[in-house]
Tab-separated table of C-alpha atoms and ligand atoms in Angstrom:
chain	number	residue	atom	x	y	z
A	1	MET	CA	-0.029	0.042	0.004
A	2	ASP	CA	1.083	3.612	-0.571
A	3	GLY	CA	2.388	5.563	2.315
A	4	VAL	CA	0.073	8.211	3.756
A	5	THR	CA	0.599	11.971	3.479
A	6	SER	CA	-0.741	14.630	5.751
A	7	ASP	CA	-2.391	17.960	5.008
A	8	ASN	CA	-2.008	19.033	8.621
A	9	PRO	CA	0.402	21.730	9.746
A	10	PRO	CA	3.464	20.211	11.492
A	11	GLY	CA	4.513	21.061	15.038
A	12	THR	CA	1.038	20.809	16.743
A	13	MET	CA	1.192	17.239	17.910
A	14	ASP	CA	2.146	17.662	21.571
A	15	PRO	CA	-0.781	16.507	23.771
A	16	ALA	CA	0.347	18.856	26.536
A	17	ALA	CA	-0.933	21.707	24.353
A	18	LEU	CA	-4.518	20.444	25.120
A	19	ARG	CA	-4.130	21.498	28.826
A	20	PRO	CA	-5.712	18.570	30.539
A	21	LEU	CA	-7.156	19.070	34.026
A	22	LEU	CA	-4.656	17.035	35.963
A	23	PRO	CA	-4.594	15.757	38.681
A	24	SER	CA	-8.271	15.242	38.105
A	25	PRO	CA	-10.650	16.508	40.901
A	26	LEU	CA	-11.504	14.235	43.838
A	27	VAL	CA	-14.885	15.087	45.358
A	28	GLU	CA	-16.732	13.787	48.369
A	29	ALA	CA	-20.106	12.287	47.736
A	30	ALA	CA	-22.366	12.141	50.804
A	31	ASP	CA	-24.221	8.912	50.413
A	32	GLU	CA	-25.903	7.417	53.290
A	33	ARG	CA	-25.580	3.878	51.897
A	34	PHE	CA	-21.810	4.357	52.632
A	35	THR	CA	-21.814	6.660	55.569
A	36	ARG	CA	-24.203	4.373	57.466
A	37	ARG	CA	-21.494	1.700	57.315
A	38	GLY	CA	-18.736	4.047	58.349
A	39	LEU	CA	-17.456	4.382	54.757
A	40	ARG	CA	-16.416	7.453	52.889
A	41	LEU	CA	-17.253	7.646	49.180
A	42	LEU	CA	-15.105	9.847	46.961
A	43	LEU	CA	-15.569	10.313	43.196
A	44	LYS	CA	-12.406	10.639	41.110
A	45	ARG	CA	-13.650	12.907	38.334
A	46	ASP	CA	-11.516	11.752	35.471
A	47	ASP	CA	-14.465	12.718	33.169
A	48	LEU	CA	-13.367	16.296	33.666
A	49	ILE	CA	-9.800	15.852	32.328
A	50	HIS	CA	-10.669	17.121	28.838
A	51	PRO	CA	-14.000	17.766	27.100
A	52	ASP	CA	-13.112	15.852	23.972
A	53	LEU	CA	-10.767	13.230	25.416
A	54	PRO	CA	-12.436	12.513	28.721
A	55	GLY	CA	-11.391	10.127	31.460
A	56	ASN	CA	-9.382	7.089	30.883
A	57	LYS	CA	-9.400	7.936	27.058
A	58	TRP	CA	-7.042	10.771	27.856
A	59	ARG	CA	-4.851	8.735	30.183
A	60	LYS	CA	-4.547	5.916	27.544
A	61	LEU	CA	-4.137	8.068	24.519
A	62	GLU	CA	-1.681	10.576	25.770
A	63	PRO	CA	1.371	8.257	25.836
A	64	ASN	CA	0.393	6.836	22.442
A	65	LEU	CA	0.026	10.333	20.977
A	66	ARG	CA	3.517	11.077	22.209
A	67	ALA	CA	4.858	7.876	20.759
A	68	ALA	CA	3.212	8.582	17.423
A	69	ALA	CA	4.674	12.055	17.264
A	70	ALA	CA	8.114	10.752	18.321
A	71	ALA	CA	7.929	8.152	15.515
A	72	GLY	CA	7.151	10.889	13.050
A	73	ALA	CA	3.765	9.362	12.221
A	74	ASP	CA	1.141	11.719	10.910
A	75	THR	CA	-1.701	9.290	10.809
A	76	LEU	CA	-3.291	7.337	13.655
A	77	LEU	CA	-5.186	4.189	12.961
A	78	THR	CA	-7.367	2.438	15.455
A	79	PHE	CA	-10.237	-0.064	15.795
A	80	GLY	CA	-13.695	-0.059	17.396
A	81	GLY	CA	-17.367	-0.882	17.358
A	82	ALA	CA	-20.048	1.512	16.240
A	83	TYR	CA	-20.347	2.994	19.730
A	84	SER	CA	-16.713	3.031	20.732
A	85	ASN	CA	-15.811	5.994	22.954
A	86	HIS	CA	-12.178	5.219	22.044
A	87	LEU	CA	-12.772	5.819	18.370
A	88	ARG	CA	-14.363	9.170	19.170
A	89	ALA	CA	-11.547	10.204	21.403
A	90	THR	CA	-8.909	9.209	18.806
A	91	ALA	CA	-10.760	11.191	16.166
A	92	ALA	CA	-10.924	14.297	18.423
A	93	ALA	CA	-7.242	13.929	19.280
A	94	GLY	CA	-6.456	13.857	15.659
A	95	ARG	CA	-8.430	17.010	15.021
A	96	LEU	CA	-6.924	18.853	17.969
A	97	LEU	CA	-3.268	17.812	17.397
A	98	GLY	CA	-3.031	17.606	13.712
A	99	PHE	CA	-2.949	13.907	13.074
A	100	ASP	CA	-4.934	12.268	10.256
A	101	THR	CA	-7.038	9.483	11.641
A	102	ILE	CA	-8.438	6.229	10.283
A	103	GLY	CA	-10.999	4.111	12.176
A	104	ILE	CA	-11.498	0.459	11.365
A	105	VAL	CA	-15.112	-0.159	12.309
A	106	ARG	CA	-16.628	-3.518	13.030
A	107	GLY	CA	-19.613	-4.327	10.819
A	108	GLU	CA	-19.572	-3.792	6.992
A	109	GLU	CA	-23.355	-3.421	7.029
A	110	LEU	CA	-22.934	-0.046	8.753
A	111	ALA	CA	-21.452	1.374	5.580
A	112	ASP	CA	-24.948	1.496	4.065
A	113	ARG	CA	-26.661	3.167	6.985
A	114	PRO	CA	-26.749	6.683	8.301
A	115	LEU	CA	-23.952	7.168	10.837
A	116	ASN	CA	-25.004	6.885	14.446
A	117	PRO	CA	-24.096	9.935	16.632
A	118	SER	CA	-20.884	8.389	17.822
A	119	LEU	CA	-19.644	7.632	14.314
A	120	ALA	CA	-20.944	10.911	13.014
A	121	SER	CA	-18.779	12.704	15.586
A	122	CYS	CA	-15.809	10.657	14.436
A	123	ALA	CA	-16.544	11.713	10.829
A	124	ALA	CA	-16.963	15.320	11.760
A	125	ASP	CA	-13.556	15.281	13.422
A	126	GLY	CA	-12.162	14.167	10.056
A	127	MET	CA	-11.731	10.432	10.768
A	128	GLU	CA	-11.772	8.180	7.694
A	129	LEU	CA	-14.175	5.381	8.555
A	130	ARG	CA	-13.440	1.943	7.068
A	131	PHE	CA	-16.147	-0.621	7.714
A	132	VAL	CA	-14.994	-4.248	7.771
A	133	SER	CA	-16.814	-7.554	8.203
A	134	ARG	CA	-16.943	-9.064	11.650
A	135	ALA	CA	-14.939	-11.930	10.347
A	136	LEU	CA	-12.150	-9.688	9.157
A	137	TYR	CA	-12.340	-7.508	12.216
A	138	ARG	CA	-11.783	-10.556	14.445
A	139	ARG	CA	-8.569	-11.184	12.577
A	140	LYS	CA	-7.288	-7.586	12.826
A	141	THR	CA	-4.121	-8.447	14.580
A	142	GLU	CA	-3.013	-11.194	12.242
A	143	PRO	CA	-0.006	-10.047	10.210
A	144	GLU	CA	-1.579	-10.748	6.764
A	145	VAL	CA	-4.653	-8.780	7.830
A	146	VAL	CA	-2.637	-5.935	9.240
A	147	THR	CA	-0.871	-5.430	5.926
A	148	THR	CA	-4.157	-5.017	4.131
A	149	LEU	CA	-5.739	-2.694	6.707
A	150	VAL	CA	-2.871	-0.437	7.701
A	151	PRO	CA	-1.274	2.015	5.427
A	152	GLU	CA	2.507	2.295	5.599
A	153	GLY	CA	3.695	4.780	8.236
A	154	ALA	CA	0.338	4.865	10.177
A	155	PHE	CA	0.647	4.561	13.933
A	156	VAL	CA	-1.528	1.765	15.147
A	157	ILE	CA	-3.380	2.043	18.439
A	158	PRO	CA	-5.171	-1.261	19.410
A	159	GLU	CA	-8.929	-1.620	19.968
A	160	GLY	CA	-9.991	0.174	23.073
A	161	GLY	CA	-6.668	1.984	23.083
A	162	SER	CA	-5.164	-0.590	25.552
A	163	ASN	CA	-1.507	-1.390	25.096
A	164	ALA	CA	1.577	-1.163	27.315
A	165	ALA	CA	1.824	2.524	26.820
A	166	ALA	CA	-1.752	3.053	27.778
A	167	ALA	CA	-1.363	0.990	30.918
A	168	GLN	CA	1.722	3.084	31.821
A	169	GLY	CA	-0.356	6.258	31.296
A	170	CYS	CA	-2.917	4.934	33.722
A	171	THR	CA	-0.395	4.474	36.526
A	172	LEU	CA	-0.705	8.238	37.049
A	173	LEU	CA	-4.351	7.666	38.055
A	174	GLY	CA	-3.138	5.292	40.780
A	175	ARG	CA	-0.456	7.718	41.897
A	176	GLU	CA	-3.082	10.450	42.280
A	177	LEU	CA	-4.915	8.198	44.732
A	178	ARG	CA	-1.904	7.212	46.887
A	179	GLY	CA	-2.485	7.841	50.535
A	180	ILE	CA	-6.178	8.477	49.942
A	181	ALA	CA	-8.057	5.330	48.802
A	182	ASP	CA	-8.384	2.045	50.593
A	183	VAL	CA	-10.536	0.550	47.874
A	184	VAL	CA	-10.829	1.761	44.260
A	185	GLY	CA	-13.741	0.809	41.936
A	186	VAL	CA	-13.289	1.074	38.242
A	187	ALA	CA	-15.371	-0.105	35.234
A	188	CYS	CA	-13.539	-2.379	32.749
A	189	GLY	CA	-13.861	-2.798	29.035
A	190	THR	CA	-10.462	-4.045	27.846
A	191	GLY	CA	-8.972	-3.689	31.324
A	192	GLY	CA	-6.203	-1.380	30.284
A	193	THR	CA	-7.227	1.220	32.816
A	194	LEU	CA	-7.282	-1.237	35.678
A	195	ALA	CA	-3.972	-2.734	34.691
A	196	GLY	CA	-2.224	0.624	34.990
A	197	LEU	CA	-4.245	2.009	37.908
A	198	THR	CA	-3.319	-0.890	40.212
A	199	ALA	CA	0.322	-0.539	39.265
A	200	GLY	CA	0.277	3.090	40.394
A	201	LEU	CA	-1.131	2.351	43.827
A	202	THR	CA	0.834	1.245	46.914
A	203	GLU	CA	0.681	-1.454	49.572
A	204	GLY	CA	-2.672	-1.810	51.297
A	205	GLN	CA	-4.785	-0.241	48.482
A	206	ARG	CA	-6.864	-2.510	46.442
A	207	VAL	CA	-8.888	-2.244	43.197
A	208	ILE	CA	-12.169	-3.889	42.266
A	209	GLY	CA	-12.825	-3.994	38.574
A	210	PHE	CA	-16.386	-4.202	37.185
A	211	PRO	CA	-16.442	-5.762	33.692
A	212	VAL	CA	-19.181	-4.369	31.518
A	213	LEU	CA	-18.862	-7.266	29.025
A	214	LYS	CA	-20.202	-10.580	29.708
A	215	GLY	CA	-17.871	-13.654	30.033
A	216	GLY	CA	-14.554	-13.385	28.277
A	217	PHE	CA	-11.027	-13.621	29.521
A	218	LEU	CA	-10.613	-10.220	31.077
A	219	GLY	CA	-8.480	-11.367	33.910
A	220	GLU	CA	-5.976	-12.978	31.570
A	221	GLU	CA	-5.990	-9.909	29.357
A	222	ILE	CA	-5.189	-7.680	32.326
A	223	LEU	CA	-2.311	-9.975	33.327
A	224	ARG	CA	-0.969	-9.962	29.742
A	225	LEU	CA	-1.092	-6.119	29.701
A	226	GLN	CA	0.669	-5.856	33.095
A	227	GLN	CA	3.255	-8.299	31.894
A	228	GLU	CA	3.791	-6.265	28.752
A	229	ALA	CA	3.872	-2.858	30.527
A	230	PHE	CA	5.637	-3.758	33.793
A	231	GLY	CA	7.126	-7.185	33.306
A	232	GLU	CA	4.973	-8.707	36.048
A	233	ARG	CA	1.622	-8.745	37.737
A	234	ARG	CA	1.127	-5.538	39.733
A	235	GLY	CA	-1.045	-4.458	42.568
A	236	ASP	CA	-3.968	-5.963	44.490
A	237	TRP	CA	-6.931	-6.364	42.123
A	238	THR	CA	-9.940	-8.507	41.626
A	239	LEU	CA	-12.850	-8.539	39.170
A	240	ASP	CA	-16.503	-8.698	40.158
A	241	ASP	CA	-18.441	-10.158	37.253
A	242	ARG	CA	-21.985	-9.684	38.673
A	243	PHE	CA	-22.787	-6.200	37.398
A	244	HIS	CA	-22.513	-6.204	33.525
A	245	GLY	CA	-26.315	-6.351	33.376
A	246	GLY	CA	-26.281	-8.831	30.526
A	247	GLY	CA	-23.413	-7.504	28.507
A	248	TYR	CA	-22.078	-4.418	26.649
A	249	ALA	CA	-24.671	-1.690	26.325
A	250	LYS	CA	-27.315	-3.909	27.981
A	251	THR	CA	-29.234	-2.605	30.868
A	252	SER	CA	-31.900	-3.630	33.271
A	253	PRO	CA	-34.678	-1.874	35.157
A	254	GLU	CA	-32.744	-2.241	38.381
A	255	LEU	CA	-29.674	-0.702	36.891
A	256	GLU	CA	-31.544	2.114	35.288
A	257	SER	CA	-33.487	3.006	38.518
A	258	PHE	CA	-30.153	2.830	40.451
A	259	ALA	CA	-28.549	5.192	37.958
A	260	ALA	CA	-31.457	7.617	37.931
A	261	ASP	CA	-31.527	7.727	41.732
A	262	PHE	CA	-27.730	8.212	41.946
A	263	GLU	CA	-27.999	11.096	39.492
A	264	THR	CA	-30.621	12.784	41.657
A	265	ARG	CA	-28.759	12.218	44.877
A	266	HIS	CA	-25.504	13.514	43.601
A	267	ASP	CA	-26.557	15.872	40.852
A	268	LEU	CA	-24.211	14.076	38.477
A	269	PRO	CA	-25.343	12.708	35.038
A	270	LEU	CA	-23.979	9.204	34.803
A	271	GLU	CA	-22.398	7.632	31.761
A	272	ARG	CA	-24.420	4.407	31.308
A	273	LEU	CA	-22.193	1.936	29.495
A	274	TYR	CA	-19.508	1.834	32.148
A	275	VAL	CA	-19.844	4.267	35.040
A	276	ALA	CA	-23.326	3.425	36.119
A	277	LYS	CA	-22.539	-0.376	36.319
A	278	MET	CA	-19.400	0.334	38.341
A	279	LEU	CA	-21.260	2.556	40.819
A	280	TYR	CA	-24.095	-0.038	41.114
A	281	GLY	CA	-21.553	-2.618	41.885
A	282	LEU	CA	-19.706	-0.588	44.456
A	283	THR	CA	-22.908	0.484	46.202
A	284	THR	CA	-24.113	-3.110	46.367
A	285	LEU	CA	-20.867	-4.243	47.828
A	286	ALA	CA	-21.026	-1.409	50.423
A	287	LEU	CA	-24.586	-2.420	51.337
A	288	ASP	CA	-23.438	-5.997	51.650
A	289	GLY	CA	-20.818	-5.018	54.190
A	290	ALA	CA	-17.937	-5.930	51.914
A	291	PHE	CA	-15.727	-2.996	53.058
A	292	ALA	CA	-14.306	-2.601	56.522
A	293	PRO	CA	-15.761	0.404	58.396
A	294	GLY	CA	-13.465	3.368	58.288
A	295	SER	CA	-12.484	2.619	54.671
A	296	THR	CA	-12.292	5.255	52.001
A	297	VAL	CA	-13.874	4.030	48.790
A	298	VAL	CA	-12.959	5.866	45.610
A	299	ALA	CA	-15.159	5.460	42.449
A	300	VAL	CA	-13.307	6.336	39.236
A	301	ILE	CA	-15.589	8.283	36.973
A	302	THR	CA	-13.936	7.155	33.731
A	303	GLY	CA	-16.186	9.148	31.410
A	304	GLY	CA	-19.049	11.580	31.292
A	305	ALA	CA	-22.661	11.292	30.122
A	306	GLY	CA	-22.034	13.224	26.894
A	307	ALA	CA	-23.573	12.313	23.537
A	308	GLY	CA	-21.756	8.999	23.745
A	309	GLY	CA	-22.900	8.320	27.291
A	310	ALA	CA	-26.427	7.452	26.552
A	311	LEU	CA	-27.351	3.846	25.770
A	312	ALA	CA	-27.363	4.609	22.089
A	313	GLY	CA	-30.094	2.115	21.287
A	314	ALA	CA	-27.661	-0.828	21.231
B	401	PLP	C1	-13.544	3.088	27.393
B	401	PLP	C2	-14.101	3.277	28.707
B	401	PLP	C3	-13.787	2.350	29.803
B	401	PLP	C4	-13.071	1.131	29.674
B	401	PLP	O1	-11.699	1.248	29.816
B	401	PLP	P1	-10.796	-0.030	29.620
B	401	PLP	O2	-9.403	0.519	29.791
B	401	PLP	O3	-10.921	-0.491	28.230
B	401	PLP	O4	-11.092	-1.072	30.601
B	401	PLP	C5	-14.409	2.666	31.074
B	401	PLP	N1	-15.235	3.765	31.206
B	401	PLP	C6	-15.551	4.588	30.223
B	401	PLP	C7	-16.418	5.760	30.444
B	401	PLP	C8	-14.943	4.366	28.989
B	401	PLP	O5	-15.284	5.252	27.938
């Protein structure tokens, strides 16, 4: 394939120019379901880091954007489903920093339909969308498929943005919580955020991950990422698989009523695909007496309830 050329002005590719809000704010949430049990609930507002690259998307993309710039790449290529927050964030990063972007989207049938709001936002940010069959998408990391999908010179960021650099970026989230949290709750898609977060914490701090996808091999994937990023398993973490609500973008009346009630109590719109499930899990565990009285529980708000935060009809 031909190499790619860029129309973008050079010299604008430093993510620091985007002025992220770091460390992200940590705010107390007075919630009697926690206080009644002698627990403090704090919200780690990573959703406020940047309006277009919120939450863990910033933390995972930032080191990859640096690596892309250092490698002299002017095109970013990444992968995602039709509702991927990661695709959106990558498209936004490209627009803001002067990278061209290509998104490989799962589902060739989508090419014939109007773009959903998430993909429309990618396109508006200048991302070139390439729709591929599910069969081909599954094989996207096989070398012979990579050569057909990836133009020469493009910097490849894996699906969900989770690679060793991303995990290393997320260690800063852990560092920001040192000396504060006893227990940290985080929602997991690919697990890249959890892999780095736990590595940034210290002795005596533990992390509970709440997978939003059903089944799968998330624990193994997190171990693989930690191995790749740090050479070993890091930190004290477990996964609680009971709160995915049936799978990605699936919900239930219980989850929805929990989320609506939490929004009213704390005057905070909740992102539904990830954050609401994590808070439902953490609150259930608090009510079940899973945390020692006197503990400080930190919930990581990994993203906001923007246009991509709604359930998007999936
Ligand atoms: C992408 C995303 C996640 C998942 O992060 P992983 O590192 O893939 O586990 C969690 N929360 C929100 C809001 C996200 O957009």
